[in-house]
JSON list of C-alpha atoms in Angstrom, two decimals:
[
{"chain": "T", "resi": 1, "resn": "MET", "atom": "CA", "xyz": [4.19, -47.10, -69.14]},
{"chain": "T", "resi": 2, "resn": "GLN", "atom": "CA", "xyz": [0.91, -45.43, -68.23]},
{"chain": "T", "resi": 3, "resn": "LEU", "atom": "CA", "xyz": [0.90, -42.97, -65.25]},
{"chain": "T", "resi": 4, "resn": "VAL", "atom": "CA", "xyz": [-1.85, -41.01, -63.78]},
{"chain": "T", "resi": 5, "resn": "VAL", "atom": "CA", "xyz": [-1.23, -37.27, -64.31]},
{"chain": "T", "resi": 6, "resn": "ALA", "atom": "CA", "xyz": [-4.54, -35.72, -63.06]},
{"chain": "T", "resi": 7, "resn": "ARG", "atom": "CA", "xyz": [-8.00, -36.35, -61.68]},
{"chain": "T", "resi": 8, "resn": "VAL", "atom": "CA", "xyz": [-10.96, -34.35, -63.07]},
{"chain": "T", "resi": 9, "resn": "GLY", "atom": "CA", "xyz": [-12.86, -32.32, -60.52]},
{"chain": "T", "resi": 10, "resn": "ARG", "atom": "CA", "xyz": [-16.00, -30.32, -60.62]},
{"chain": "T", "resi": 11, "resn": "ALA", "atom": "CA", "xyz": [-17.29, -28.36, -63.68]},
{"chain": "T", "resi": 12, "resn": "HIS", "atom": "CA", "xyz": [-16.33, -24.72, -63.92]},
{"chain": "T", "resi": 13, "resn": "GLY", "atom": "CA", "xyz": [-18.79, -22.40, -65.63]},
{"chain": "T", "resi": 14, "resn": "ILE", "atom": "CA", "xyz": [-21.17, -23.53, -68.33]},
{"chain": "T", "resi": 15, "resn": "LYS", "atom": "CA", "xyz": [-18.82, -23.92, -71.37]},
{"chain": "T", "resi": 16, "resn": "GLY", "atom": "CA", "xyz": [-17.37, -27.35, -70.52]},
{"chain": "T", "resi": 17, "resn": "GLU", "atom": "CA", "xyz": [-14.34, -26.45, -68.47]},
{"chain": "T", "resi": 18, "resn": "VAL", "atom": "CA", "xyz": [-13.37, -28.68, -65.45]},
{"chain": "T", "resi": 19, "resn": "THR", "atom": "CA", "xyz": [-11.03, -28.25, -62.50]},
{"chain": "T", "resi": 20, "resn": "VAL", "atom": "CA", "xyz": [-8.30, -30.80, -62.30]},
{"chain": "T", "resi": 21, "resn": "GLU", "atom": "CA", "xyz": [-6.24, -32.17, -59.36]},
{"chain": "T", "resi": 22, "resn": "VAL", "atom": "CA", "xyz": [-2.75, -32.19, -60.91]},
{"chain": "T", "resi": 23, "resn": "ARG", "atom": "CA", "xyz": [-0.68, -35.33, -60.15]},
{"chain": "T", "resi": 24, "resn": "THR", "atom": "CA", "xyz": [2.44, -34.48, -62.27]},
{"chain": "T", "resi": 25, "resn": "ASP", "atom": "CA", "xyz": [5.34, -32.13, -61.77]},
{"chain": "T", "resi": 26, "resn": "GLU", "atom": "CA", "xyz": [5.17, -31.33, -65.46]},
{"chain": "T", "resi": 27, "resn": "PRO", "atom": "CA", "xyz": [1.62, -30.10, -66.13]},
{"chain": "T", "resi": 28, "resn": "GLU", "atom": "CA", "xyz": [2.91, -27.84, -68.94]},
{"chain": "T", "resi": 29, "resn": "LEU", "atom": "CA", "xyz": [4.06, -31.00, -70.75]},
{"chain": "T", "resi": 30, "resn": "ARG", "atom": "CA", "xyz": [1.43, -33.70, -69.79]},
{"chain": "T", "resi": 31, "resn": "LEU", "atom": "CA", "xyz": [-1.62, -31.47, -69.67]},
{"chain": "T", "resi": 32, "resn": "ALA", "atom": "CA", "xyz": [-0.96, -29.10, -72.59]},
{"chain": "T", "resi": 33, "resn": "PRO", "atom": "CA", "xyz": [-3.49, -28.38, -75.29]},
{"chain": "T", "resi": 34, "resn": "GLY", "atom": "CA", "xyz": [-3.45, -31.15, -77.91]},
{"chain": "T", "resi": 35, "resn": "ALA", "atom": "CA", "xyz": [-2.39, -33.84, -75.45]},
{"chain": "T", "resi": 36, "resn": "VAL", "atom": "CA", "xyz": [-4.40, -37.05, -75.84]},
{"chain": "T", "resi": 37, "resn": "LEU", "atom": "CA", "xyz": [-5.03, -38.96, -72.53]},
{"chain": "T", "resi": 38, "resn": "ALA", "atom": "CA", "xyz": [-6.36, -42.25, -71.65]},
{"chain": "T", "resi": 39, "resn": "THR", "atom": "CA", "xyz": [-8.83, -42.39, -68.88]},
{"chain": "T", "resi": 40, "resn": "ASP", "atom": "CA", "xyz": [-10.09, -44.47, -65.92]},
{"chain": "T", "resi": 41, "resn": "PRO", "atom": "CA", "xyz": [-12.80, -45.45, -66.51]},
{"chain": "T", "resi": 42, "resn": "ALA", "atom": "CA", "xyz": [-11.59, -46.38, -69.88]},
{"chain": "T", "resi": 43, "resn": "ALA", "atom": "CA", "xyz": [-15.04, -45.82, -71.56]},
{"chain": "T", "resi": 44, "resn": "THR", "atom": "CA", "xyz": [-14.81, -42.05, -70.78]},
{"chain": "T", "resi": 45, "resn": "GLY", "atom": "CA", "xyz": [-11.70, -41.49, -73.05]},
{"chain": "T", "resi": 46, "resn": "PRO", "atom": "CA", "xyz": [-9.50, -40.97, -74.77]},
{"chain": "T", "resi": 47, "resn": "LEU", "atom": "CA", "xyz": [-9.83, -37.21, -74.04]},
{"chain": "T", "resi": 48, "resn": "THR", "atom": "CA", "xyz": [-8.04, -34.59, -76.05]},
{"chain": "T", "resi": 49, "resn": "ILE", "atom": "CA", "xyz": [-7.16, -31.38, -74.19]},
{"chain": "T", "resi": 50, "resn": "GLU", "atom": "CA", "xyz": [-8.45, -28.41, -76.12]},
{"chain": "T", "resi": 51, "resn": "THR", "atom": "CA", "xyz": [-7.62, -25.54, -73.74]},
{"chain": "T", "resi": 52, "resn": "GLY", "atom": "CA", "xyz": [-5.94, -25.10, -70.36]},
{"chain": "T", "resi": 53, "resn": "ARG", "atom": "CA", "xyz": [-5.71, -22.06, -68.06]},
{"chain": "T", "resi": 54, "resn": "VAL", "atom": "CA", "xyz": [-5.03, -21.28, -64.37]},
{"chain": "T", "resi": 55, "resn": "HIS", "atom": "CA", "xyz": [-7.85, -19.64, -62.46]},
{"chain": "T", "resi": 56, "resn": "SER", "atom": "CA", "xyz": [-7.49, -18.75, -58.76]},
{"chain": "T", "resi": 57, "resn": "GLY", "atom": "CA", "xyz": [-4.68, -21.19, -58.40]},
{"chain": "T", "resi": 58, "resn": "ARG", "atom": "CA", "xyz": [-6.48, -24.08, -59.96]},
{"chain": "T", "resi": 59, "resn": "LEU", "atom": "CA", "xyz": [-5.83, -25.59, -63.46]},
{"chain": "T", "resi": 60, "resn": "LEU", "atom": "CA", "xyz": [-8.86, -25.56, -65.67]},
{"chain": "T", "resi": 61, "resn": "LEU", "atom": "CA", "xyz": [-9.09, -27.76, -68.81]},
{"chain": "T", "resi": 62, "resn": "ARG", "atom": "CA", "xyz": [-11.56, -28.08, -71.58]},
{"chain": "T", "resi": 63, "resn": "PHE", "atom": "CA", "xyz": [-11.69, -31.27, -73.65]},
{"chain": "T", "resi": 64, "resn": "ALA", "atom": "CA", "xyz": [-12.66, -31.62, -77.28]},
{"chain": "T", "resi": 65, "resn": "GLY", "atom": "CA", "xyz": [-16.25, -32.39, -77.68]},
{"chain": "T", "resi": 66, "resn": "VAL", "atom": "CA", "xyz": [-17.22, -31.33, -74.21]},
{"chain": "T", "resi": 67, "resn": "THR", "atom": "CA", "xyz": [-19.09, -28.03, -74.65]},
{"chain": "T", "resi": 68, "resn": "ASP", "atom": "CA", "xyz": [-21.38, -27.60, -71.72]},
{"chain": "T", "resi": 69, "resn": "ARG", "atom": "CA", "xyz": [-21.67, -27.98, -67.91]},
{"chain": "T", "resi": 70, "resn": "THR", "atom": "CA", "xyz": [-23.53, -31.31, -68.22]},
{"chain": "T", "resi": 71, "resn": "GLY", "atom": "CA", "xyz": [-20.76, -32.90, -70.22]},
{"chain": "T", "resi": 72, "resn": "ALA", "atom": "CA", "xyz": [-18.09, -31.51, -67.91]},
{"chain": "T", "resi": 73, "resn": "GLU", "atom": "CA", "xyz": [-19.86, -32.87, -64.75]},
{"chain": "T", "resi": 74, "resn": "ALA", "atom": "CA", "xyz": [-20.12, -36.28, -66.41]},
{"chain": "T", "resi": 75, "resn": "LEU", "atom": "CA", "xyz": [-16.25, -36.38, -66.30]},
{"chain": "T", "resi": 76, "resn": "ARG", "atom": "CA", "xyz": [-15.98, -35.76, -62.59]},
{"chain": "T", "resi": 77, "resn": "ASN", "atom": "CA", "xyz": [-13.53, -38.11, -60.76]},
{"chain": "T", "resi": 78, "resn": "THR", "atom": "CA", "xyz": [-12.11, -39.40, -64.06]},
{"chain": "T", "resi": 79, "resn": "LEU", "atom": "CA", "xyz": [-8.43, -40.16, -63.88]},
{"chain": "T", "resi": 80, "resn": "LEU", "atom": "CA", "xyz": [-6.25, -38.83, -66.74]},
{"chain": "T", "resi": 81, "resn": "ILE", "atom": "CA", "xyz": [-3.53, -41.22, -67.92]},
{"chain": "T", "resi": 82, "resn": "ALA", "atom": "CA", "xyz": [-0.49, -40.42, -69.95]},
{"chain": "T", "resi": 83, "resn": "ASP", "atom": "CA", "xyz": [1.83, -42.80, -71.82]},
{"chain": "T", "resi": 84, "resn": "VAL", "atom": "CA", "xyz": [5.36, -42.30, -70.56]},
{"chain": "T", "resi": 85, "resn": "ASP", "atom": "CA", "xyz": [8.60, -43.83, -71.65]},
{"chain": "T", "resi": 86, "resn": "PRO", "atom": "CA", "xyz": [9.81, -45.79, -68.63]},
{"chain": "T", "resi": 87, "resn": "GLU", "atom": "CA", "xyz": [13.36, -44.72, -69.38]},
{"chain": "T", "resi": 88, "resn": "GLU", "atom": "CA", "xyz": [12.32, -41.10, -69.35]},
{"chain": "T", "resi": 89, "resn": "LEU", "atom": "CA", "xyz": [13.71, -38.90, -66.52]},
{"chain": "T", "resi": 90, "resn": "PRO", "atom": "CA", "xyz": [12.32, -35.64, -65.03]},
{"chain": "T", "resi": 91, "resn": "GLU", "atom": "CA", "xyz": [14.03, -32.43, -66.36]},
{"chain": "T", "resi": 92, "resn": "GLY", "atom": "CA", "xyz": [15.02, -31.26, -62.88]},
{"chain": "T", "resi": 93, "resn": "GLU", "atom": "CA", "xyz": [18.08, -32.54, -60.95]},
{"chain": "T", "resi": 94, "resn": "ASP", "atom": "CA", "xyz": [17.17, -34.66, -57.96]},
{"chain": "T", "resi": 95, "resn": "GLU", "atom": "CA", "xyz": [13.53, -35.14, -59.19]},
{"chain": "T", "resi": 96, "resn": "TYR", "atom": "CA", "xyz": [11.93, -38.50, -59.59]},
{"chain": "T", "resi": 97, "resn": "TYR", "atom": "CA", "xyz": [8.74, -39.96, -60.81]},
{"chain": "T", "resi": 98, "resn": "ASP", "atom": "CA", "xyz": [6.64, -42.02, -58.41]},
{"chain": "T", "resi": 99, "resn": "HIS", "atom": "CA", "xyz": [7.27, -45.27, -60.37]},
{"chain": "T", "resi": 100, "resn": "GLN", "atom": "CA", "xyz": [10.98, -44.79, -59.86]},
{"chain": "T", "resi": 101, "resn": "LEU", "atom": "CA", "xyz": [10.65, -44.58, -56.06]},
{"chain": "T", "resi": 102, "resn": "MET", "atom": "CA", "xyz": [8.12, -47.33, -55.44]},
{"chain": "T", "resi": 103, "resn": "ASP", "atom": "CA", "xyz": [9.57, -50.49, -53.84]},
{"chain": "T", "resi": 104, "resn": "LEU", "atom": "CA", "xyz": [12.93, -48.87, -53.02]},
{"chain": "T", "resi": 105, "resn": "ASP", "atom": "CA", "xyz": [14.53, -50.26, -49.95]},
{"chain": "T", "resi": 106, "resn": "VAL", "atom": "CA", "xyz": [14.83, -47.59, -47.14]},
{"chain": "T", "resi": 107, "resn": "VAL", "atom": "CA", "xyz": [17.91, -47.73, -44.91]},
{"chain": "T", "resi": 108, "resn": "THR", "atom": "CA", "xyz": [19.58, -45.33, -42.58]},
{"chain": "T", "resi": 109, "resn": "GLU", "atom": "CA", "xyz": [23.00, -43.89, -43.24]},
{"chain": "T", "resi": 110, "resn": "ASP", "atom": "CA", "xyz": [24.59, -46.51, -40.94]},
{"chain": "T", "resi": 111, "resn": "GLY", "atom": "CA", "xyz": [22.93, -49.31, -42.90]},
{"chain": "T", "resi": 112, "resn": "VAL", "atom": "CA", "xyz": [19.99, -50.07, -40.61]},
{"chain": "T", "resi": 113, "resn": "GLU", "atom": "CA", "xyz": [17.02, -51.45, -42.58]},
{"chain": "T", "resi": 114, "resn": "VAL", "atom": "CA", "xyz": [13.89, -49.44, -42.19]},
{"chain": "T", "resi": 115, "resn": "GLY", "atom": "CA", "xyz": [11.58, -50.95, -44.81]},
{"chain": "T", "resi": 116, "resn": "ARG", "atom": "CA", "xyz": [10.30, -50.61, -48.36]},
{"chain": "T", "resi": 117, "resn": "ILE", "atom": "CA", "xyz": [8.42, -47.75, -50.05]},
{"chain": "T", "resi": 118, "resn": "THR", "atom": "CA", "xyz": [4.90, -48.88, -50.80]},
{"chain": "T", "resi": 119, "resn": "GLU", "atom": "CA", "xyz": [3.17, -45.69, -51.50]},
{"chain": "T", "resi": 120, "resn": "ILE", "atom": "CA", "xyz": [3.90, -41.99, -52.03]},
{"chain": "T", "resi": 121, "resn": "SER", "atom": "CA", "xyz": [1.50, -39.52, -50.71]},
{"chain": "T", "resi": 122, "resn": "HIS", "atom": "CA", "xyz": [1.36, -36.00, -52.16]},
{"chain": "T", "resi": 123, "resn": "LEU", "atom": "CA", "xyz": [0.33, -33.50, -49.63]},
{"chain": "T", "resi": 124, "resn": "PRO", "atom": "CA", "xyz": [0.02, -29.66, -50.16]},
{"chain": "T", "resi": 125, "resn": "SER", "atom": "CA", "xyz": [3.01, -28.96, -47.93]},
{"chain": "T", "resi": 126, "resn": "GLN", "atom": "CA", "xyz": [5.28, -31.96, -48.79]},
{"chain": "T", "resi": 127, "resn": "ASP", "atom": "CA", "xyz": [5.44, -35.49, -50.09]},
{"chain": "T", "resi": 128, "resn": "LEU", "atom": "CA", "xyz": [5.60, -38.57, -47.77]},
{"chain": "T", "resi": 129, "resn": "PHE", "atom": "CA", "xyz": [7.04, -41.95, -48.27]},
{"chain": "T", "resi": 130, "resn": "ILE", "atom": "CA", "xyz": [4.80, -44.62, -46.88]},
{"chain": "T", "resi": 131, "resn": "VAL", "atom": "CA", "xyz": [7.27, -47.27, -45.82]},
{"chain": "T", "resi": 132, "resn": "GLU", "atom": "CA", "xyz": [6.27, -50.86, -44.85]},
{"chain": "T", "resi": 133, "resn": "ARG", "atom": "CA", "xyz": [8.56, -52.11, -42.08]},
{"chain": "T", "resi": 134, "resn": "PRO", "atom": "CA", "xyz": [9.70, -55.76, -41.85]},
{"chain": "T", "resi": 135, "resn": "ASP", "atom": "CA", "xyz": [7.13, -56.37, -39.05]},
{"chain": "T", "resi": 136, "resn": "GLY", "atom": "CA", "xyz": [4.28, -55.23, -41.22]},
{"chain": "T", "resi": 137, "resn": "THR", "atom": "CA", "xyz": [3.82, -51.87, -39.68]},
{"chain": "T", "resi": 138, "resn": "GLU", "atom": "CA", "xyz": [4.05, -48.58, -41.63]},
{"chain": "T", "resi": 139, "resn": "VAL", "atom": "CA", "xyz": [5.94, -45.44, -41.01]},
{"chain": "T", "resi": 140, "resn": "MET", "atom": "CA", "xyz": [5.64, -42.04, -42.88]},
{"chain": "T", "resi": 141, "resn": "ILE", "atom": "CA", "xyz": [8.91, -40.41, -43.90]},
{"chain": "T", "resi": 142, "resn": "PRO", "atom": "CA", "xyz": [8.82, -36.82, -45.27]},
{"chain": "T", "resi": 143, "resn": "PHE", "atom": "CA", "xyz": [10.47, -36.57, -48.64]},
{"chain": "T", "resi": 144, "resn": "VAL", "atom": "CA", "xyz": [12.58, -33.64, -47.75]},
{"chain": "T", "resi": 145, "resn": "GLU", "atom": "CA", "xyz": [16.32, -33.00, -48.12]},
{"chain": "T", "resi": 146, "resn": "GLU", "atom": "CA", "xyz": [16.87, -32.79, -44.39]},
{"chain": "T", "resi": 147, "resn": "ILE", "atom": "CA", "xyz": [15.68, -36.42, -44.00]},
{"chain": "T", "resi": 148, "resn": "VAL", "atom": "CA", "xyz": [16.17, -38.20, -47.35]},
{"chain": "T", "resi": 149, "resn": "ALA", "atom": "CA", "xyz": [19.91, -37.93, -47.84]},
{"chain": "T", "resi": 150, "resn": "GLU", "atom": "CA", "xyz": [20.19, -40.02, -51.11]},
{"chain": "T", "resi": 151, "resn": "ILE", "atom": "CA", "xyz": [18.09, -41.77, -53.73]},
{"chain": "T", "resi": 152, "resn": "ASP", "atom": "CA", "xyz": [20.17, -44.48, -55.39]},
{"chain": "T", "resi": 153, "resn": "LEU", "atom": "CA", "xyz": [18.26, -45.97, -58.26]},
{"chain": "T", "resi": 154, "resn": "GLU", "atom": "CA", "xyz": [21.07, -48.24, -59.29]},
{"chain": "T", "resi": 155, "resn": "GLU", "atom": "CA", "xyz": [21.19, -49.82, -55.81]},
{"chain": "T", "resi": 156, "resn": "GLN", "atom": "CA", "xyz": [17.43, -49.48, -55.49]},
{"chain": "T", "resi": 157, "resn": "ARG", "atom": "CA", "xyz": [17.60, -47.81, -52.12]},
{"chain": "T", "resi": 158, "resn": "ALA", "atom": "CA", "xyz": [16.73, -44.60, -50.32]},
{"chain": "T", "resi": 159, "resn": "VAL", "atom": "CA", "xyz": [19.15, -43.48, -47.53]},
{"chain": "T", "resi": 160, "resn": "ILE", "atom": "CA", "xyz": [17.63, -41.43, -44.79]},
{"chain": "T", "resi": 161, "resn": "THR", "atom": "CA", "xyz": [18.84, -39.46, -41.66]},
{"chain": "T", "resi": 162, "resn": "PRO", "atom": "CA", "xyz": [15.76, -39.65, -39.57]},
{"chain": "T", "resi": 163, "resn": "PRO", "atom": "CA", "xyz": [15.37, -37.18, -36.61]},
{"chain": "T", "resi": 164, "resn": "PRO", "atom": "CA", "xyz": [14.79, -38.72, -33.13]},
{"chain": "T", "resi": 165, "resn": "GLY", "atom": "CA", "xyz": [11.35, -40.27, -32.85]},
{"chain": "T", "resi": 166, "resn": "LEU", "atom": "CA", "xyz": [10.52, -40.54, -36.58]},
{"chain": "T", "resi": 167, "resn": "ILE", "atom": "CA", "xyz": [11.14, -44.27, -36.85]},
{"chain": "T", "resi": 168, "resn": "ASP", "atom": "CA", "xyz": [12.33, -45.25, -33.34]},
{"chain": "T", "resi": 169, "resn": "ASP", "atom": "CA", "xyz": [9.68, -43.78, -31.04]},
{"chain": "T", "resi": 170, "resn": "ARG", "atom": "CA", "xyz": [8.71, -47.16, -29.59]},
{"chain": "T", "resi": 171, "resn": "ALA", "atom": "CA", "xyz": [12.39, -48.00, -28.88]},
{"chain": "T", "resi": 172, "resn": "GLU", "atom": "CA", "xyz": [12.86, -44.69, -27.00]},
{"chain": "T", "resi": 173, "resn": "ILE", "atom": "CA", "xyz": [9.78, -45.47, -24.77]},
{"chain": "T", "resi": 174, "resn": "ALA", "atom": "CA", "xyz": [11.13, -48.91, -24.02]},
{"chain": "T", "resi": 175, "resn": "SER", "atom": "CA", "xyz": [14.52, -47.49, -23.08]},
{"chain": "T", "resi": 176, "resn": "SER", "atom": "CA", "xyz": [12.89, -45.05, -20.62]},
{"chain": "T", "resi": 177, "resn": "ARG", "atom": "CA", "xyz": [11.03, -47.88, -18.91]},
{"chain": "T", "resi": 178, "resn": "GLU", "atom": "CA", "xyz": [14.13, -50.02, -18.67]},
{"chain": "T", "resi": 179, "resn": "ALA", "atom": "CA", "xyz": [15.98, -47.22, -16.92]},
{"chain": "T", "resi": 180, "resn": "GLY", "atom": "CA", "xyz": [13.42, -47.42, -14.10]},
{"chain": "T", "resi": 181, "resn": "GLY", "atom": "CA", "xyz": [11.90, -44.05, -14.74]},
{"chain": "T", "resi": 182, "resn": "ALA", "atom": "CA", "xyz": [8.26, -43.40, -15.29]},
{"chain": "T", "resi": 183, "resn": "GLU", "atom": "CA", "xyz": [7.19, -43.11, -18.95]},
{"chain": "T", "resi": 184, "resn": "PRO", "atom": "CA", "xyz": [7.47, -39.45, -19.92]},
{"chain": "T", "resi": 185, "resn": "GLU", "atom": "CA", "xyz": [4.25, -37.54, -20.32]},
{"chain": "T", "resi": 186, "resn": "ARG", "atom": "CA", "xyz": [3.65, -37.19, -23.99]},
{"chain": "T", "resi": 187, "resn": "ASP", "atom": "CA", "xyz": [1.54, -34.68, -25.93]},
{"chain": "T", "resi": 188, "resn": "GLU", "atom": "CA", "xyz": [-1.49, -36.09, -27.84]},
{"chain": "T", "resi": 189, "resn": "PRO", "atom": "CA", "xyz": [-0.51, -36.95, -31.35]},
{"chain": "T", "resi": 190, "resn": "GLY", "atom": "CA", "xyz": [-0.55, -33.82, -33.58]},
{"chain": "T", "resi": 191, "resn": "ASP", "atom": "CA", "xyz": [-0.64, -33.25, -37.22]},
{"chain": "T", "resi": 192, "resn": "GLU", "atom": "CA", "xyz": [3.02, -32.43, -37.52]},
{"chain": "T", "resi": 193, "resn": "GLN", "atom": "CA", "xyz": [3.80, -34.37, -40.58]},
{"chain": "T", "resi": 194, "resn": "GLY", "atom": "CA", "xyz": [2.83, -32.95, -43.83]},
{"chain": "T", "resi": 195, "resn": "LYS", "atom": "CA", "xyz": [7.37, -34.97, -52.31]},
{"chain": "T", "resi": 196, "resn": "PRO", "atom": "CA", "xyz": [7.01, -38.62, -53.85]},
{"chain": "T", "resi": 197, "resn": "GLY", "atom": "CA", "xyz": [0.87, -38.66, -57.49]},
{"chain": "T", "resi": 198, "resn": "ASP", "atom": "CA", "xyz": [1.25, -40.20, -58.89]},
{"chain": "T", "resi": 199, "resn": "GLU", "atom": "CA", "xyz": [3.85, -39.14, -61.37]},
{"chain": "T", "resi": 200, "resn": "GLN", "atom": "CA", "xyz": [5.35, -36.40, -59.34]},
{"chain": "T", "resi": 201, "resn": "GLY", "atom": "CA", "xyz": [9.07, -36.10, -58.55]},
{"chain": "T", "resi": 202, "resn": "LYS", "atom": "CA", "xyz": [10.84, -34.50, -55.60]},
{"chain": "T", "resi": 203, "resn": "PRO", "atom": "CA", "xyz": [9.66, -33.12, -53.49]},
{"chain": "T", "resi": 204, "resn": "GLY", "atom": "CA", "xyz": [6.53, -34.53, -55.13]},
{"chain": "T", "resi": 205, "resn": "ASP", "atom": "CA", "xyz": [1.87, -39.21, -59.98]},
{"chain": "T", "resi": 206, "resn": "ASP", "atom": "CA", "xyz": [3.10, -39.43, -63.55]},
{"chain": "T", "resi": 207, "resn": "ALA", "atom": "CA", "xyz": [6.09, -37.72, -65.19]}
]
């Protein structure tokens, strides 16, 4: 199975190094010197990692045969792809690869169907499940212990304990109207929601 483990960013310096956007919870394994990675676009690769180091919180890689800034810039936005055994599991307990979580049914603890995981968004603060509901709408569910109570791969489902308003905000508004009261004044939507990039596990694109 091929999984995206990183995306090449801008060139760093003049000796061929590039910054990378890491999309794996195991960069020390997937992005180690000597690793040979397929690419998207395919014509760019395969690429062999020659060196890797962390600078100012960013991972820098140099690939074999790329020795100057021009060559590094030519790789910008290239996706790096690793071959991963589909039976392989993350080392950490309660960690999952994205491909294990995709298409899981999402239900509440009392068995109410919420929808199906169609995407996993990896944000700096946390990961989000993008869940398609039966009516075609989407809801974002933070992949955090307080909300995602259980991942059952055998049953292919994720059990959640959503706080009020996370998945039933429209129902709450309807109930208020039916009670005869005015719709409560609501704040403008904020950016309250913040893992799992591809391979990342919990709370977080490849293995």
